[in-house]
Amino acid sequence: MLGGIDPVVLIAALMVASVPILLAAIGELVVEKAGVLNLGVEGMMIMGAICGFATAVSTGSVWLGFVGGALGGAGLSLIFAFLTQIMLANQTATGLALTLFGLGFSSLIGQGYGGMKPPPIGPVPFGPLADLPVLGKILFSHDPMVYVSIAVVAATAWFLKKTRKGLILKAVGENHDAAHALGYKVVRIRVLAILFGGALAGLGGSYVSLVRVPQWTDGITAGAGWIALAIVVFGSWKPWRVLLGAWLFGGITVLQLNMQAAGSWLPVQYLSMSPYLITILVLVVMSADRSRAAMNAPAALGKNFQASR
Amino acid sequence: MNRRTLLTSVAAATAVASLPRIALAQAPVKVGYIYVGPKNDGGWSQHHAEAVAKAKAHFGDKVEIVEQETVPEGADAERVMTQMALGGAQLIFATSFGYMEPTLNVAGKFPNVKFEHATGYKTAPNMSAYNARFYEGRAVCGTIAGRMTKSNKIGYIASFPIPEVIQGINSTYIHAKKVNPAVEIKVVWAFTWFDPAKEADATQALIDQGCDVVLAHTDSTAPLATLKKAGAYGFGQAGDMIEYAPTPRLSSVIDEWAPYYIERIQALLDGTWASQNVWYGIKEGMVGIGAISDAVPAEVKAEAEALRDSIAAGTYKPFTGPLNKQDGSAWLADGEVAGDDVLSGLSFYVEGIDAEIPK
Amino acid sequence: MLKLEKRASPSTFWTWAAPVVAVALTMVVGGLMFAALGKNPFVAIRTIFWDPLFGEFAFYFRGQLLVKAAPVILIAVGLSLGFRAGIWNIGAEGQYIMGALFGGGVGLAFYPAEHWFIFPLCILAAALGGWLWGMIPAILKVRFRTNEILVSLLLVYVAQAFLASMSLGLLKNPEGQGFPGSRSLAQYPATANPELIAGTGIHWGVIAAAVVVLLTWVLLDRHILGFQIKLAGQAPRAARFAGVSPSRLVLLCMGVSGALAGLAGFFEVAGPAGQIKIGFNVGYGFSAIIVAFLGRLSPLGILLAGLLMALTYVGGENASTNLGLPSAAIQAFQGMLLFFLLAVDMFTNYRLRLVRRRVA
């Protein structure tokens, strides 16, 4: 017992709370592994939130809603892909513009969806498993997207580590000129990675509007996209560590609120700084170690590629 | 051309233009509104905008409304209000606390334009302040909450440690305690007015801590959505949120700005507008109590409605002694009513609340 | 098929034509959006781009353009130095906040005393605050090779949490009826940063921005340091041979950009914003990154880009108020403008070539 907090309940709660940032962060991880820095995660998430919500409301299917959300996020990321990969615009500036545009455009689409309720989504029926002590609550009481998000982590880890395509993607992120010389289509691979990142950010956004809150309001993602960016770094570009990071970031918020509810006084502002400070510390430790730093951070991150021939 | 000559020439032009038409119709009077959030935020700004729409419908052609949503509190607010004043607005409503200083500044520059600032405490000869006694609504909700809780734990999602919120927490606790001496209140500070995901998390945290009735002092409907999933009770905040009735929404504290807006615009039309600093409650109709749902037993409903009516009649004030401060020192003697000067800057809890106000 | 080919030197024609083309394209696409929302696109475009400059109330809005543009330009010029040298400070928002807290904090420590030296002292403290916040990623980069993009971004959140804590605690106005936020800096004569010439919008921040633009221009054009910065960005290896210390450059660029952001923060809270409170920072630090790139990292370009950005804010607001356009539409419109500017800008450095594919 942590000052009157049931750790089982806390873990179950943070697993749910961290789904949006986890999905978005995994998407961004793949994008960054391909050597692209897309700071527009927040914009793509909120586009996913409204597109997913609108689709779910009009079709009555929450699953189509998730698909719609992923498409919405991917659609917006296409603009980023076009500008940075074809028109060679600066990635930092384009990403920021993407967020600005996404926030405005989502709110435009969303006019008229306020006050509506999306179709509900229940927990996966695990039957008696859900009644197990401790494990039942932590492992077998969630809605399907919680499991989907963890599956995405596993799939991404496998893809990056075990498949040839994953290796190519990483090669492009390390040194695009060398990858190009080897005959790989740098731009095509990066565009695909950006689309994947957009789709996952959109999926994460639609989880907010369809499950977490369930409703649509302007600015509903409230900065989750920025946290996702931090998590990628915290996880040192490794999928399983990103999962850990998402739980830490999601967990601090949940823990903070729970501790308040349990009546323990704490300096909320300083606590909410802590994950960022920890992330910086992790970064420093990681980069101080020469051998490990080289393996994780994509060397060509944020640099544009233009084939000279 | 400097500002003053321009303003006079604009005024002159309007006067000349309106002369021949006087027999037909008066030129519409321009009234401006600025909101801190989007007009469809489902909370604070939306309820102001809805009230403005009612005022507009009430006055028809006599009044022209100009609005600006999502105005940051600071230099931007000053610019938007200046622009409205230059554009001929004769009365401008600034609908968020953070607009207080900007409104004061603009009011100083345009002595002939009238200003109304919501929830602040500063006024000027051409600037009024208006605020609602939300805590009166909390008294009614607190009574229902005290009766409806089975775990004897009531949750309160607080936004920022400002007097309005502290009044709300105290009022809720005092009235829940009155009907249920065993009741406890747990407070979570969200440090935001509007962050649906965080509000949902805060609600869940309170539920996990055993609360089965949760009041929110933040603006979204996310707490109600979470309460619905958990099978707990809550109340509408700012708006009626009737779509969550009969459960989890048992009743609501509604911001009723429309009557005030109509009253003040009418005063402008009549030429009787004067600067004032009002703090209206249930009696004046600025705080509304939403229909109490069927999930509430009839005798509790009757009790809550009686409380509401006594507040409306002015026979009962929610902060009436005997009340001690949290540290046990005396605050109000038996039958003593808290003065507005103390209430409007309230910065302490009453005795019995086991929590601390963040510093 | 079409192929991009790098120009030997940036095209002079496109340097000037690109922004014009971008604005024109935005007007077309944005106009379509306004039309789709049921508004007259021509009136909307005129309200955004023309009225603030030449409309009935331009005498007021011209000054407001300066108020809105000055902090962004001040920050962007500082950032551009680092960007030129390949040093990516994207945490100016945090440095802006820390500058405001340091500057404002020092000023309020003297409250209610009146001394001539308080205001200059605040300015120094603000620069110091921003500089310190910028030095954290700089030192980590120099010492541990930690990625400065990420550290500077993360420090924005830390600064925001710090701002919240200060607004609720140490700096809270004791006479503020319990509301979070500091005493008014604008109403405390010793710290106030008022409009210097009535009706012009010019305050000390505007003057600082103008001076910094000028100084940077001289620096880049005339000074050896400017040459080193440019060289480090274009040819890092050559720069090292030329005796440019990369570490020194990182410390310098991050420090200068941090200090300038800090200054902008103080001028804002002491003037237009009026006080330190949660959310006084409205994203100027991020806007400045975009402005730096739109201005092609040159001081003059940044000046123009900053003013253009301010124009879309002020004009967009007018369109929103007067035509009833949702503010979201304005935000989307600004996003579009940035997209087009970024896209069209390619033609300054590249040309499109029609190349025939060799038949295999």
PDB file of C-alpha atoms in Angstrom, chain C residues 140-321:
ATOM      1  CA  LEU C 140      25.142  18.666 -21.807  1.00  0.00           C
ATOM      2  CA  LYS C 141      25.888  18.711 -25.507  1.00  0.00           C
ATOM      3  CA  VAL C 142      29.469  19.839 -25.095  1.00  0.00           C
ATOM      4  CA  ARG C 143      30.201  17.605 -22.143  1.00  0.00           C
ATOM      5  CA  PHE C 144      28.194  14.457 -22.982  1.00  0.00           C
ATOM      6  CA  ARG C 145      27.210  14.960 -26.635  1.00  0.00           C
ATOM      7  CA  THR C 146      23.558  14.859 -25.559  1.00  0.00           C
ATOM      8  CA  ASN C 147      21.126  15.795 -28.323  1.00  0.00           C
ATOM      9  CA  GLU C 148      20.268  19.461 -27.766  1.00  0.00           C
ATOM     10  CA  ILE C 149      17.004  19.320 -29.755  1.00  0.00           C
ATOM     11  CA  LEU C 150      15.511  16.926 -27.267  1.00  0.00           C
ATOM     12  CA  VAL C 151      16.936  18.414 -24.076  1.00  0.00           C
ATOM     13  CA  SER C 152      15.914  21.948 -24.977  1.00  0.00           C
ATOM     14  CA  LEU C 153      12.399  20.750 -25.856  1.00  0.00           C
ATOM     15  CA  LEU C 154      12.056  18.770 -22.618  1.00  0.00           C
ATOM     16  CA  LEU C 155      13.159  21.800 -20.621  1.00  0.00           C
ATOM     17  CA  VAL C 156      10.131  23.688 -21.944  1.00  0.00           C
ATOM     18  CA  TYR C 157       7.854  21.425 -19.907  1.00  0.00           C
ATOM     19  CA  VAL C 158      10.040  21.818 -16.866  1.00  0.00           C
ATOM     20  CA  ALA C 159       9.908  25.596 -17.247  1.00  0.00           C
ATOM     21  CA  GLN C 160       6.126  25.469 -17.599  1.00  0.00           C
ATOM     22  CA  ALA C 161       5.749  23.466 -14.403  1.00  0.00           C
ATOM     23  CA  PHE C 162       8.126  25.902 -12.704  1.00  0.00           C
ATOM     24  CA  LEU C 163       6.041  28.830 -13.944  1.00  0.00           C
ATOM     25  CA  ALA C 164       2.903  27.235 -12.514  1.00  0.00           C
ATOM     26  CA  SER C 165       4.573  26.689  -9.184  1.00  0.00           C
ATOM     27  CA  MET C 166       5.861  30.278  -9.060  1.00  0.00           C
ATOM     28  CA  SER C 167       2.477  31.744 -10.045  1.00  0.00           C
ATOM     29  CA  LEU C 168       0.773  29.775  -7.298  1.00  0.00           C
ATOM     30  CA  GLY C 169       3.450  30.239  -4.688  1.00  0.00           C
ATOM     31  CA  LEU C 170       6.455  32.490  -4.368  1.00  0.00           C
ATOM     32  CA  LEU C 171       5.455  35.164  -6.877  1.00  0.00           C
ATOM     33  CA  LYS C 172       1.715  35.117  -6.154  1.00  0.00           C
ATOM     34  CA  ASN C 173       0.276  38.572  -5.693  1.00  0.00           C
ATOM     35  CA  PRO C 174      -0.510  38.932  -1.978  1.00  0.00           C
ATOM     36  CA  GLU C 175      -3.205  41.438  -2.880  1.00  0.00           C
ATOM     37  CA  GLY C 176      -4.632  39.312  -5.689  1.00  0.00           C
ATOM     38  CA  GLN C 177      -7.604  37.951  -3.731  1.00  0.00           C
ATOM     39  CA  GLY C 178      -6.124  34.478  -3.845  1.00  0.00           C
ATOM     40  CA  PHE C 179      -5.900  34.273  -7.613  1.00  0.00           C
ATOM     41  CA  PRO C 180      -2.712  32.787  -9.052  1.00  0.00           C
ATOM     42  CA  GLY C 181      -0.376  35.192 -10.811  1.00  0.00           C
ATOM     43  CA  SER C 182       2.169  37.799  -9.768  1.00  0.00           C
ATOM     44  CA  ARG C 183       1.690  41.455  -8.992  1.00  0.00           C
ATOM     45  CA  SER C 184       1.268  43.560 -12.074  1.00  0.00           C
ATOM     46  CA  LEU C 185       4.666  44.422 -13.475  1.00  0.00           C
ATOM     47  CA  ALA C 186       3.144  46.832 -15.937  1.00  0.00           C
ATOM     48  CA  GLN C 187       1.553  48.899 -13.145  1.00  0.00           C
ATOM     49  CA  TYR C 188       4.665  48.944 -10.975  1.00  0.00           C
ATOM     50  CA  PRO C 189       6.484  51.962 -12.416  1.00  0.00           C
ATOM     51  CA  ALA C 190       9.944  50.609 -11.634  1.00  0.00           C
ATOM     52  CA  THR C 191       9.435  47.534 -13.808  1.00  0.00           C
ATOM     53  CA  ALA C 192       6.884  48.752 -16.339  1.00  0.00           C
ATOM     54  CA  ASN C 193       7.678  48.420 -19.997  1.00  0.00           C
ATOM     55  CA  PRO C 194       5.152  50.896 -21.380  1.00  0.00           C
ATOM     56  CA  GLU C 195       4.327  52.082 -24.850  1.00  0.00           C
ATOM     57  CA  LEU C 196       7.044  54.690 -25.395  1.00  0.00           C
ATOM     58  CA  ILE C 197       5.324  56.800 -28.020  1.00  0.00           C
ATOM     59  CA  ALA C 198       1.549  56.754 -27.654  1.00  0.00           C
ATOM     60  CA  GLY C 199      -0.256  54.908 -30.410  1.00  0.00           C
ATOM     61  CA  THR C 200       2.803  53.343 -32.008  1.00  0.00           C
ATOM     62  CA  GLY C 201       2.950  50.128 -30.019  1.00  0.00           C
ATOM     63  CA  ILE C 202       6.674  50.674 -29.588  1.00  0.00           C
ATOM     64  CA  HIS C 203       7.976  49.454 -26.236  1.00  0.00           C
ATOM     65  CA  TRP C 204      11.486  48.495 -25.137  1.00  0.00           C
ATOM     66  CA  GLY C 205      11.050  45.018 -26.583  1.00  0.00           C
ATOM     67  CA  VAL C 206      10.368  46.437 -30.029  1.00  0.00           C
ATOM     68  CA  ILE C 207      13.482  48.589 -29.791  1.00  0.00           C
ATOM     69  CA  ALA C 208      15.505  45.602 -28.577  1.00  0.00           C
ATOM     70  CA  ALA C 209      14.259  43.537 -31.509  1.00  0.00           C
ATOM     71  CA  ALA C 210      15.243  46.254 -33.983  1.00  0.00           C
ATOM     72  CA  VAL C 211      18.689  46.640 -32.438  1.00  0.00           C
ATOM     73  CA  VAL C 212      19.278  42.906 -32.389  1.00  0.00           C
ATOM     74  CA  VAL C 213      18.258  42.545 -36.023  1.00  0.00           C
ATOM     75  CA  LEU C 214      20.726  45.250 -36.944  1.00  0.00           C
ATOM     76  CA  LEU C 215      23.552  43.892 -34.802  1.00  0.00           C
ATOM     77  CA  THR C 216      23.084  40.364 -36.094  1.00  0.00           C
ATOM     78  CA  TRP C 217      23.144  41.599 -39.627  1.00  0.00           C
ATOM     79  CA  VAL C 218      26.443  43.354 -38.982  1.00  0.00           C
ATOM     80  CA  LEU C 219      27.780  40.333 -37.127  1.00  0.00           C
ATOM     81  CA  LEU C 220      26.987  37.898 -39.888  1.00  0.00           C
ATOM     82  CA  ASP C 221      28.127  40.181 -42.621  1.00  0.00           C
ATOM     83  CA  ARG C 222      31.191  41.810 -41.147  1.00  0.00           C
ATOM     84  CA  HIS C 223      32.485  39.925 -38.151  1.00  0.00           C
ATOM     85  CA  ILE C 224      34.747  36.910 -38.043  1.00  0.00           C
ATOM     86  CA  LEU C 225      32.342  35.222 -35.632  1.00  0.00           C
ATOM     87  CA  GLY C 226      29.558  35.482 -38.180  1.00  0.00           C
ATOM     88  CA  PHE C 227      31.822  33.885 -40.712  1.00  0.00           C
ATOM     89  CA  GLN C 228      32.652  31.077 -38.289  1.00  0.00           C
ATOM     90  CA  ILE C 229      28.983  30.428 -37.585  1.00  0.00           C
ATOM     91  CA  LYS C 230      28.172  30.221 -41.272  1.00  0.00           C
ATOM     92  CA  LEU C 231      31.166  28.026 -41.948  1.00  0.00           C
ATOM     93  CA  ALA C 232      30.338  25.640 -39.098  1.00  0.00           C
ATOM     94  CA  GLY C 233      26.897  25.105 -40.567  1.00  0.00           C
ATOM     95  CA  GLN C 234      27.951  24.663 -44.149  1.00  0.00           C
ATOM     96  CA  ALA C 235      31.209  22.799 -43.738  1.00  0.00           C
ATOM     97  CA  PRO C 236      31.809  21.582 -40.190  1.00  0.00           C
ATOM     98  CA  ARG C 237      35.069  19.891 -41.070  1.00  0.00           C
ATOM     99  CA  ALA C 238      36.486  22.918 -42.808  1.00  0.00           C
ATOM    100  CA  ALA C 239      35.402  25.002 -39.860  1.00  0.00           C
ATOM    101  CA  ARG C 240      37.409  22.850 -37.502  1.00  0.00           C
ATOM    102  CA  PHE C 241      40.488  23.225 -39.667  1.00  0.00           C
ATOM    103  CA  ALA C 242      39.909  26.938 -39.680  1.00  0.00           C
ATOM    104  CA  GLY C 243      40.230  26.899 -35.915  1.00  0.00           C
ATOM    105  CA  VAL C 244      36.557  27.173 -35.032  1.00  0.00           C
ATOM    106  CA  SER C 245      35.901  25.411 -31.753  1.00  0.00           C
ATOM    107  CA  PRO C 246      32.586  23.560 -32.064  1.00  0.00           C
ATOM    108  CA  SER C 247      32.129  23.542 -28.292  1.00  0.00           C
ATOM    109  CA  ARG C 248      32.640  27.260 -28.027  1.00  0.00           C
ATOM    110  CA  LEU C 249      30.167  27.795 -30.814  1.00  0.00           C
ATOM    111  CA  VAL C 250      27.523  25.622 -29.143  1.00  0.00           C
ATOM    112  CA  LEU C 251      27.902  27.463 -25.849  1.00  0.00           C
ATOM    113  CA  LEU C 252      27.806  30.796 -27.595  1.00  0.00           C
ATOM    114  CA  CYS C 253      24.826  30.151 -29.865  1.00  0.00           C
ATOM    115  CA  MET C 254      22.694  28.436 -27.224  1.00  0.00           C
ATOM    116  CA  GLY C 255      23.616  31.122 -24.712  1.00  0.00           C
ATOM    117  CA  VAL C 256      22.830  34.031 -27.004  1.00  0.00           C
ATOM    118  CA  SER C 257      19.547  32.572 -28.207  1.00  0.00           C
ATOM    119  CA  GLY C 258      18.573  31.754 -24.628  1.00  0.00           C
ATOM    120  CA  ALA C 259      19.414  35.245 -23.421  1.00  0.00           C
ATOM    121  CA  LEU C 260      17.436  36.874 -26.239  1.00  0.00           C
ATOM    122  CA  ALA C 261      14.438  34.634 -25.555  1.00  0.00           C
ATOM    123  CA  GLY C 262      14.729  35.545 -21.882  1.00  0.00           C
ATOM    124  CA  LEU C 263      14.722  39.243 -22.749  1.00  0.00           C
ATOM    125  CA  ALA C 264      11.650  38.784 -24.902  1.00  0.00           C
ATOM    126  CA  GLY C 265       9.947  37.040 -22.000  1.00  0.00           C
ATOM    127  CA  PHE C 266      10.599  39.876 -19.584  1.00  0.00           C
ATOM    128  CA  PHE C 267       9.581  42.619 -22.010  1.00  0.00           C
ATOM    129  CA  GLU C 268       6.339  40.730 -22.553  1.00  0.00           C
ATOM    130  CA  VAL C 269       5.377  40.257 -18.893  1.00  0.00           C
ATOM    131  CA  ALA C 270       6.435  43.791 -18.003  1.00  0.00           C
ATOM    132  CA  GLY C 271       4.506  45.293 -20.888  1.00  0.00           C
ATOM    133  CA  PRO C 272       1.833  43.733 -23.077  1.00  0.00           C
ATOM    134  CA  ALA C 273       1.094  40.708 -20.870  1.00  0.00           C
ATOM    135  CA  GLY C 274       1.380  42.769 -17.697  1.00  0.00           C
ATOM    136  CA  GLN C 275       2.064  40.062 -15.140  1.00  0.00           C
ATOM    137  CA  ILE C 276       3.556  36.620 -14.661  1.00  0.00           C
ATOM    138  CA  LYS C 277       0.895  33.956 -14.607  1.00  0.00           C
ATOM    139  CA  ILE C 278       0.175  30.454 -15.793  1.00  0.00           C
ATOM    140  CA  GLY C 279      -0.158  30.458 -19.552  1.00  0.00           C
ATOM    141  CA  PHE C 280       1.218  33.958 -20.191  1.00  0.00           C
ATOM    142  CA  ASN C 281       3.494  32.254 -22.702  1.00  0.00           C
ATOM    143  CA  VAL C 282       1.377  31.870 -25.799  1.00  0.00           C
ATOM    144  CA  GLY C 283       3.842  29.914 -27.906  1.00  0.00           C
ATOM    145  CA  TYR C 284       6.090  32.711 -29.171  1.00  0.00           C
ATOM    146  CA  GLY C 285       9.084  30.447 -28.650  1.00  0.00           C
ATOM    147  CA  PHE C 286       7.683  27.919 -31.082  1.00  0.00           C
ATOM    148  CA  SER C 287       6.392  30.512 -33.545  1.00  0.00           C
ATOM    149  CA  ALA C 288       9.922  31.907 -33.582  1.00  0.00           C
ATOM    150  CA  ILE C 289      11.314  28.631 -34.932  1.00  0.00           C
ATOM    151  CA  ILE C 290       8.952  28.804 -37.868  1.00  0.00           C
ATOM    152  CA  VAL C 291       9.695  32.493 -38.365  1.00  0.00           C
ATOM    153  CA  ALA C 292      13.444  31.823 -38.334  1.00  0.00           C
ATOM    154  CA  PHE C 293      13.080  29.364 -41.181  1.00  0.00           C
ATOM    155  CA  LEU C 294      10.594  31.457 -43.116  1.00  0.00           C
ATOM    156  CA  GLY C 295      13.115  34.276 -42.877  1.00  0.00           C
ATOM    157  CA  ARG C 296      15.755  31.908 -44.248  1.00  0.00           C
ATOM    158  CA  LEU C 297      17.792  32.484 -41.096  1.00  0.00           C
ATOM    159  CA  SER C 298      18.762  35.980 -42.190  1.00  0.00           C
ATOM    160  CA  PRO C 299      18.022  38.902 -39.861  1.00  0.00           C
ATOM    161  CA  LEU C 300      16.211  40.896 -42.494  1.00  0.00           C
ATOM    162  CA  GLY C 301      14.208  37.881 -43.624  1.00  0.00           C
ATOM    163  CA  ILE C 302      13.221  37.173 -40.043  1.00  0.00           C
ATOM    164  CA  LEU C 303      12.085  40.737 -39.618  1.00  0.00           C
ATOM    165  CA  LEU C 304       9.769  40.397 -42.605  1.00  0.00           C
ATOM    166  CA  ALA C 305       8.604  36.894 -41.698  1.00  0.00           C
ATOM    167  CA  GLY C 306       7.850  38.003 -38.137  1.00  0.00           C
ATOM    168  CA  LEU C 307       5.769  40.893 -39.400  1.00  0.00           C
ATOM    169  CA  LEU C 308       3.921  38.633 -41.835  1.00  0.00           C
ATOM    170  CA  MET C 309       3.156  36.195 -39.040  1.00  0.00           C
ATOM    171  CA  ALA C 310       1.908  39.054 -36.855  1.00  0.00           C
ATOM    172  CA  LEU C 311      -0.244  40.243 -39.730  1.00  0.00           C
ATOM    173  CA  THR C 312      -2.005  36.889 -40.004  1.00  0.00           C
ATOM    174  CA  TYR C 313      -2.653  36.946 -36.254  1.00  0.00           C
ATOM    175  CA  VAL C 314      -3.984  40.467 -36.084  1.00  0.00           C
ATOM    176  CA  GLY C 315      -5.802  40.324 -39.408  1.00  0.00           C
ATOM    177  CA  GLY C 316      -7.100  36.852 -38.681  1.00  0.00           C
ATOM    178  CA  GLU C 317      -8.532  38.063 -35.421  1.00  0.00           C
ATOM    179  CA  ASN C 318     -10.277  40.911 -37.201  1.00  0.00           C
ATOM    180  CA  ALA C 319     -11.739  38.486 -39.709  1.00  0.00           C
ATOM    181  CA  SER C 320     -12.914  36.325 -36.875  1.00  0.00           C
ATOM    182  CA  THR C 321     -14.577  39.166 -34.993  1.00  0.00           C
TER     183      THR C 321
END
